[in-house]
Tab-separated table of C-alpha atoms in Angstrom:
chain	number	residue	atom	x	y	z
A	1	MET	CA	-19.522	-7.216	21.339
A	2	ARG	CA	-18.598	-5.269	18.003
A	3	LYS	CA	-17.849	-2.025	20.797
A	4	ASN	CA	-14.885	-4.213	22.016
A	5	ALA	CA	-14.094	-6.029	19.274
A	6	ASN	CA	-10.730	-3.657	18.796
A	7	LEU	CA	-10.264	-3.998	22.837
A	8	PRO	CA	-7.520	-6.977	22.519
A	9	ALA	CA	-6.044	-5.306	19.742
A	10	LEU	CA	-5.315	-2.165	22.067
A	11	LEU	CA	-4.266	-3.849	24.852
A	12	LEU	CA	-1.204	-5.688	22.769
A	13	LEU	CA	-0.681	-2.071	21.228
A	14	PHE	CA	-0.515	-0.789	24.873
A	15	GLY	CA	2.318	-3.167	26.223
A	16	LEU	CA	4.103	-3.291	23.044
A	17	LEU	CA	4.694	0.587	23.730
A	18	LEU	CA	5.239	0.153	28.213
A	19	PHE	CA	8.007	-2.487	27.199
A	20	TRP	CA	9.263	0.066	23.834
A	21	GLN	CA	9.362	2.798	26.715
A	22	ALA	CA	10.963	0.759	29.047
A	23	ALA	CA	13.510	-0.711	27.053
A	24	ALA	CA	14.672	2.731	25.675
A	25	MET	CA	14.611	3.955	29.007
A	26	GLY	CA	16.863	0.657	30.223
A	27	MET	CA	19.034	1.578	27.228
A	28	ASP	CA	19.373	5.469	27.941
A	29	ALA	CA	20.355	5.541	24.322
A	30	ALA	CA	18.446	8.047	22.096
A	31	TYR	CA	20.076	8.011	19.241
A	32	ILE	CA	19.717	4.195	18.655
A	33	LEU	CA	16.734	3.308	20.674
A	34	PRO	CA	14.421	6.141	20.978
A	35	SER	CA	11.409	6.043	23.764
A	36	PRO	CA	7.966	6.684	22.659
A	37	THR	CA	7.144	9.364	24.185
A	38	GLN	CA	10.466	11.209	23.054
A	39	ILE	CA	9.322	10.063	19.414
A	40	LEU	CA	6.359	11.934	20.052
A	41	VAL	CA	8.143	15.017	21.763
A	42	ARG	CA	10.151	15.225	18.430
A	43	MET	CA	7.046	15.332	15.723
A	44	TRP	CA	5.567	17.902	17.661
A	45	GLU	CA	8.899	19.884	17.004
A	46	LEU	CA	9.510	19.207	13.499
A	47	ARG	CA	5.612	19.048	12.848
A	48	VAL	CA	5.951	22.543	10.308
A	49	PRO	CA	7.980	20.494	8.086
A	50	LEU	CA	6.569	17.556	8.399
A	51	LEU	CA	3.532	18.580	7.695
A	52	THR	CA	3.764	21.490	5.312
A	53	ALA	CA	6.742	20.012	3.055
A	54	HIS	CA	7.766	16.605	3.627
A	55	LEU	CA	3.906	14.692	4.265
A	56	PRO	CA	2.487	16.415	0.845
A	57	ALA	CA	5.724	15.367	-1.653
A	58	THR	CA	4.767	11.882	-0.051
A	59	LEU	CA	1.262	11.599	-0.485
A	60	LEU	CA	1.351	13.275	-3.821
A	61	CYS	CA	4.417	10.515	-5.023
A	62	THR	CA	1.842	8.007	-3.056
A	63	GLY	CA	-1.187	9.054	-5.468
A	64	ILE	CA	0.491	9.312	-8.472
A	65	GLY	CA	1.762	5.874	-8.188
A	66	LEU	CA	-1.322	4.038	-6.970
A	67	ALA	CA	-3.946	5.453	-9.489
A	68	ILE	CA	-0.890	4.295	-12.110
A	69	SER	CA	-0.938	1.063	-10.721
A	70	VAL	CA	-5.022	0.331	-10.109
A	71	VAL	CA	-5.091	1.195	-13.929
A	72	LEU	CA	-2.215	-1.122	-14.732
A	73	GLY	CA	-3.352	-4.110	-12.537
A	74	LEU	CA	-6.948	-3.842	-13.568
A	75	LEU	CA	-6.371	-3.593	-17.122
A	76	LEU	CA	-3.698	-6.840	-17.217
A	77	ALA	CA	-6.475	-8.493	-14.526
A	78	VAL	CA	-8.846	-8.392	-17.621
A	79	LEU	CA	-6.382	-8.871	-20.393
A	80	MET	CA	-5.014	-12.298	-18.561
A	81	ASP	CA	-8.786	-12.849	-18.114
A	82	ALA	CA	-10.080	-12.628	-21.442
A	83	SER	CA	-7.609	-14.904	-23.183
A	84	PRO	CA	-5.961	-17.604	-21.823
A	85	VAL	CA	-2.821	-16.783	-23.961
A	86	ALA	CA	-2.057	-12.813	-22.703
A	87	GLU	CA	-2.232	-15.344	-18.885
A	88	LYS	CA	0.516	-17.528	-20.254
A	89	MET	CA	2.666	-14.398	-21.059
A	90	LEU	CA	1.987	-12.140	-18.606
A	91	TYR	CA	1.807	-13.977	-15.682
A	92	PRO	CA	5.615	-15.214	-15.540
A	93	LEU	CA	6.538	-11.457	-16.095
A	94	ILE	CA	4.233	-10.153	-13.907
A	95	VAL	CA	5.684	-12.452	-10.711
A	96	ALA	CA	9.175	-11.759	-12.288
A	97	SER	CA	9.059	-8.944	-11.559
A	98	GLN	CA	8.490	-9.547	-7.558
A	99	THR	CA	11.807	-11.272	-7.746
A	100	ILE	CA	14.101	-7.741	-8.522
A	101	PRO	CA	14.890	-5.726	-5.380
A	102	THR	CA	13.750	-2.133	-5.167
A	103	THR	CA	16.472	-1.179	-3.284
A	104	ALA	CA	18.731	-2.049	-6.808
A	105	LEU	CA	16.068	-0.651	-9.302
A	106	ALA	CA	15.494	2.538	-7.260
A	107	PRO	CA	19.116	3.766	-8.141
A	108	LEU	CA	18.484	3.409	-11.430
A	109	PHE	CA	15.591	5.014	-11.683
A	110	VAL	CA	17.330	8.106	-10.382
A	111	LEU	CA	19.568	8.729	-12.680
A	112	TRP	CA	17.298	7.887	-15.610
A	113	PHE	CA	14.715	10.003	-14.152
A	114	GLY	CA	17.326	12.767	-11.448
A	115	TYR	CA	15.434	14.330	-8.524
A	116	THR	CA	11.846	14.517	-9.911
A	117	ILE	CA	8.829	12.499	-8.776
A	118	TRP	CA	8.804	9.980	-11.326
A	119	SER	CA	11.636	7.793	-9.733
A	120	LYS	CA	9.732	7.474	-6.582
A	121	VAL	CA	6.659	6.837	-8.779
A	122	LEU	CA	7.825	3.973	-10.650
A	123	VAL	CA	9.385	2.463	-7.583
A	124	THR	CA	5.895	2.576	-6.595
A	125	VAL	CA	3.994	1.476	-9.391
A	126	LEU	CA	6.697	-1.399	-9.456
A	127	ILE	CA	5.914	-2.708	-6.110
A	128	THR	CA	2.089	-2.304	-6.035
A	129	PHE	CA	1.128	-2.687	-9.017
A	130	PHE	CA	1.698	-6.605	-8.316
A	131	PRO	CA	-1.142	-7.809	-5.493
A	132	ILE	CA	-4.032	-5.382	-7.527
A	133	ALA	CA	-3.273	-7.680	-10.560
A	134	ILE	CA	-2.961	-10.873	-9.446
A	135	THR	CA	-5.936	-10.811	-6.487
A	136	VAL	CA	-8.246	-8.999	-9.389
A	137	PHE	CA	-7.392	-12.009	-11.680
A	138	ASP	CA	-7.921	-14.431	-9.145
A	139	GLY	CA	-11.442	-12.478	-8.858
A	140	PHE	CA	-12.460	-13.272	-12.006
A	141	ARG	CA	-11.544	-17.092	-11.903
A	142	SER	CA	-13.224	-17.501	-8.646
A	143	VAL	CA	-16.414	-17.322	-10.538
A	144	GLN	CA	-17.821	-20.877	-10.952
A	145	THR	CA	-18.018	-22.467	-14.281
A	146	ASP	CA	-21.709	-23.976	-14.166
A	147	MET	CA	-23.158	-20.099	-13.552
A	148	ILE	CA	-21.379	-19.082	-16.943
A	149	ASP	CA	-23.029	-21.757	-18.714
A	150	MET	CA	-26.452	-21.217	-17.253
A	151	LEU	CA	-25.749	-17.523	-17.988
A	152	LYS	CA	-24.604	-18.980	-21.838
A	153	THR	CA	-27.788	-20.996	-21.703
A	154	PHE	CA	-30.145	-17.960	-21.361
A	155	GLY	CA	-27.978	-16.089	-24.501
A	156	ALA	CA	-25.590	-14.008	-22.572
A	157	GLY	CA	-22.449	-12.930	-24.290
A	158	ARG	CA	-18.904	-12.293	-22.745
A	159	ARG	CA	-19.927	-8.982	-22.347
A	160	ALA	CA	-23.026	-9.700	-20.344
A	161	ILE	CA	-21.354	-12.346	-18.843
A	162	PHE	CA	-18.455	-10.015	-17.525
A	163	CYS	CA	-20.523	-7.218	-16.112
A	164	LYS	CA	-23.275	-9.040	-14.638
A	165	LEU	CA	-21.090	-12.332	-12.808
A	166	LYS	CA	-17.229	-11.586	-12.551
A	167	LEU	CA	-17.054	-7.623	-11.951
A	168	PRO	CA	-19.346	-8.163	-8.988
A	169	ALA	CA	-17.819	-11.632	-7.694
A	170	ALA	CA	-14.354	-9.375	-8.341
A	171	LEU	CA	-15.121	-6.907	-6.361
A	172	PRO	CA	-14.530	-8.176	-2.608
A	173	TYR	CA	-10.880	-8.844	-4.257
A	174	PHE	CA	-10.139	-5.642	-5.809
A	175	PHE	CA	-11.046	-3.712	-1.995
A	176	SER	CA	-8.591	-6.159	-0.669
A	177	ALA	CA	-5.681	-5.312	-2.945
A	178	ILE	CA	-5.899	-1.772	-2.396
A	179	LYS	CA	-6.227	-2.297	1.459
A	180	MET	CA	-2.618	-4.362	0.294
A	181	ALA	CA	-1.421	-1.403	-1.783
A	182	ILE	CA	-1.283	1.159	0.405
A	183	PRO	CA	0.746	0.519	3.094
A	184	LEU	CA	3.220	-1.739	-0.395
A	185	SER	CA	2.762	2.409	-1.941
A	186	ILE	CA	3.926	3.995	1.506
A	187	ILE	CA	6.576	1.641	2.187
A	188	GLY	CA	7.789	2.389	-2.161
A	189	ALA	CA	7.428	6.111	-1.969
A	190	ALA	CA	9.681	5.829	1.248
A	191	ILE	CA	12.122	3.731	-0.107
A	192	GLY	CA	12.360	5.868	-3.476
A	193	GLU	CA	12.665	9.633	-1.213
A	194	TRP	CA	15.324	7.465	1.285
A	195	LEU	CA	17.364	6.599	-2.088
A	196	GLY	CA	17.294	9.784	-3.861
A	197	ALA	CA	14.879	12.614	-3.459
A	198	GLN	CA	15.233	16.866	-1.970
A	199	SER	CA	11.564	16.001	-0.442
A	200	GLY	CA	8.975	13.575	1.483
A	201	LEU	CA	9.168	11.752	4.811
A	202	GLY	CA	11.495	8.653	3.108
A	203	TYR	CA	14.152	11.664	2.505
A	204	PHE	CA	13.246	13.395	6.269
A	205	SER	CA	14.236	9.993	7.767
A	206	ARG	CA	17.520	9.713	6.181
A	207	ARG	CA	18.246	13.100	7.079
A	208	MET	CA	17.616	12.755	10.046
A	209	MET	CA	19.755	9.531	10.665
A	210	THR	CA	22.894	11.307	9.701
A	211	GLN	CA	22.372	13.891	12.382
A	212	LEU	CA	22.540	10.610	14.870
A	213	ASP	CA	19.216	12.002	15.989
A	214	GLY	CA	16.796	8.462	16.524
A	215	ALA	CA	13.585	10.472	17.466
A	216	GLY	CA	14.135	12.383	14.525
A	217	VAL	CA	14.297	8.831	12.237
A	218	PHE	CA	11.730	7.584	13.274
A	219	ALA	CA	8.839	10.574	13.643
A	220	PRO	CA	7.986	10.400	9.829
A	221	ILE	CA	7.540	6.857	10.487
A	222	VAL	CA	5.057	7.207	12.687
A	223	LEU	CA	3.956	9.405	10.867
A	224	LEU	CA	4.001	7.645	7.308
A	225	SER	CA	2.396	3.915	9.421
A	226	ALA	CA	-0.516	6.534	10.657
A	227	VAL	CA	-1.496	7.976	6.887
A	228	ALA	CA	-1.525	4.070	6.009
A	229	MET	CA	-3.798	2.917	8.786
A	230	LEU	CA	-6.088	6.105	8.070
A	231	ALA	CA	-6.388	5.115	4.402
A	232	VAL	CA	-7.162	1.807	5.005
A	233	ALA	CA	-9.719	2.464	7.264
A	234	VAL	CA	-11.221	4.587	4.891
A	235	VAL	CA	-11.380	1.974	1.968
A	236	SER	CA	-12.722	-0.716	4.637
A	237	TRP	CA	-15.565	2.268	5.435
A	238	ILE	CA	-16.024	2.525	1.279
A	239	GLU	CA	-16.112	-1.194	1.044
A	240	LYS	CA	-18.898	-1.576	3.376
A	241	LYS	CA	-21.234	0.833	2.579
A	242	VAL	CA	-20.764	-0.872	-1.450
A	243	LEU	CA	-20.540	-4.492	-0.901
A	244	THR	CA	-23.427	-4.081	1.409
A	245	TRP	CA	-24.632	-7.769	0.293
A	246	ARG	CA	-21.897	-9.317	2.175
A	247	GLY	CA	-22.969	-8.055	5.616
A	248	SER	CA	-26.360	-10.365	4.908
A	249	LEU	CA	-24.149	-13.824	4.251
């Protein structure tokens, strides 16, 4: 059964690609809606700049932003779990940070930091730290009160309760947060590059749009999607190796 688990998704994807191909051929306007085959051909033609210059730039921005978001999100989650006062102070601010349109802040980041990598990193952090902080915090709070009380009766302190009970309980939530944050971090980097950059897949897509190259616009987008799916698959594989006990549930 596990061998055919991905068959429905593959069939749906194949059907959507066929529909897309037929619609693009019927429209016959590649600058508006290029076909999947035209996009693949364009990706091959642009493979050198895409893979050697723009993809590394986007991955560097994504990696730095995601690393900062993981550290910031974990610190906020631990702090809110440790202190009810900190939770009341920080939780509304964390939620409010997600109500600010990213496209409105990204140009300000460019004004502050110029076309450097840090303007894109800030956009990535702004988008990705929220799911990590909130999801891990929910993981800490998922621990049942009676289990905490039982450890306290055995003389366990706050550090022991955190390390032996709350941390293992939050691990599944942490991996779920990372799998959510990876696509968001790539989107954040692409938005930052689209609004102000000199390299990166977002910048490259915008440059292709000014040339009315529809397939060229889609080529870096498809590449970004492939990278995101590969990264999520790697995290899922690591999750299965680390959380071996989940397979027995």
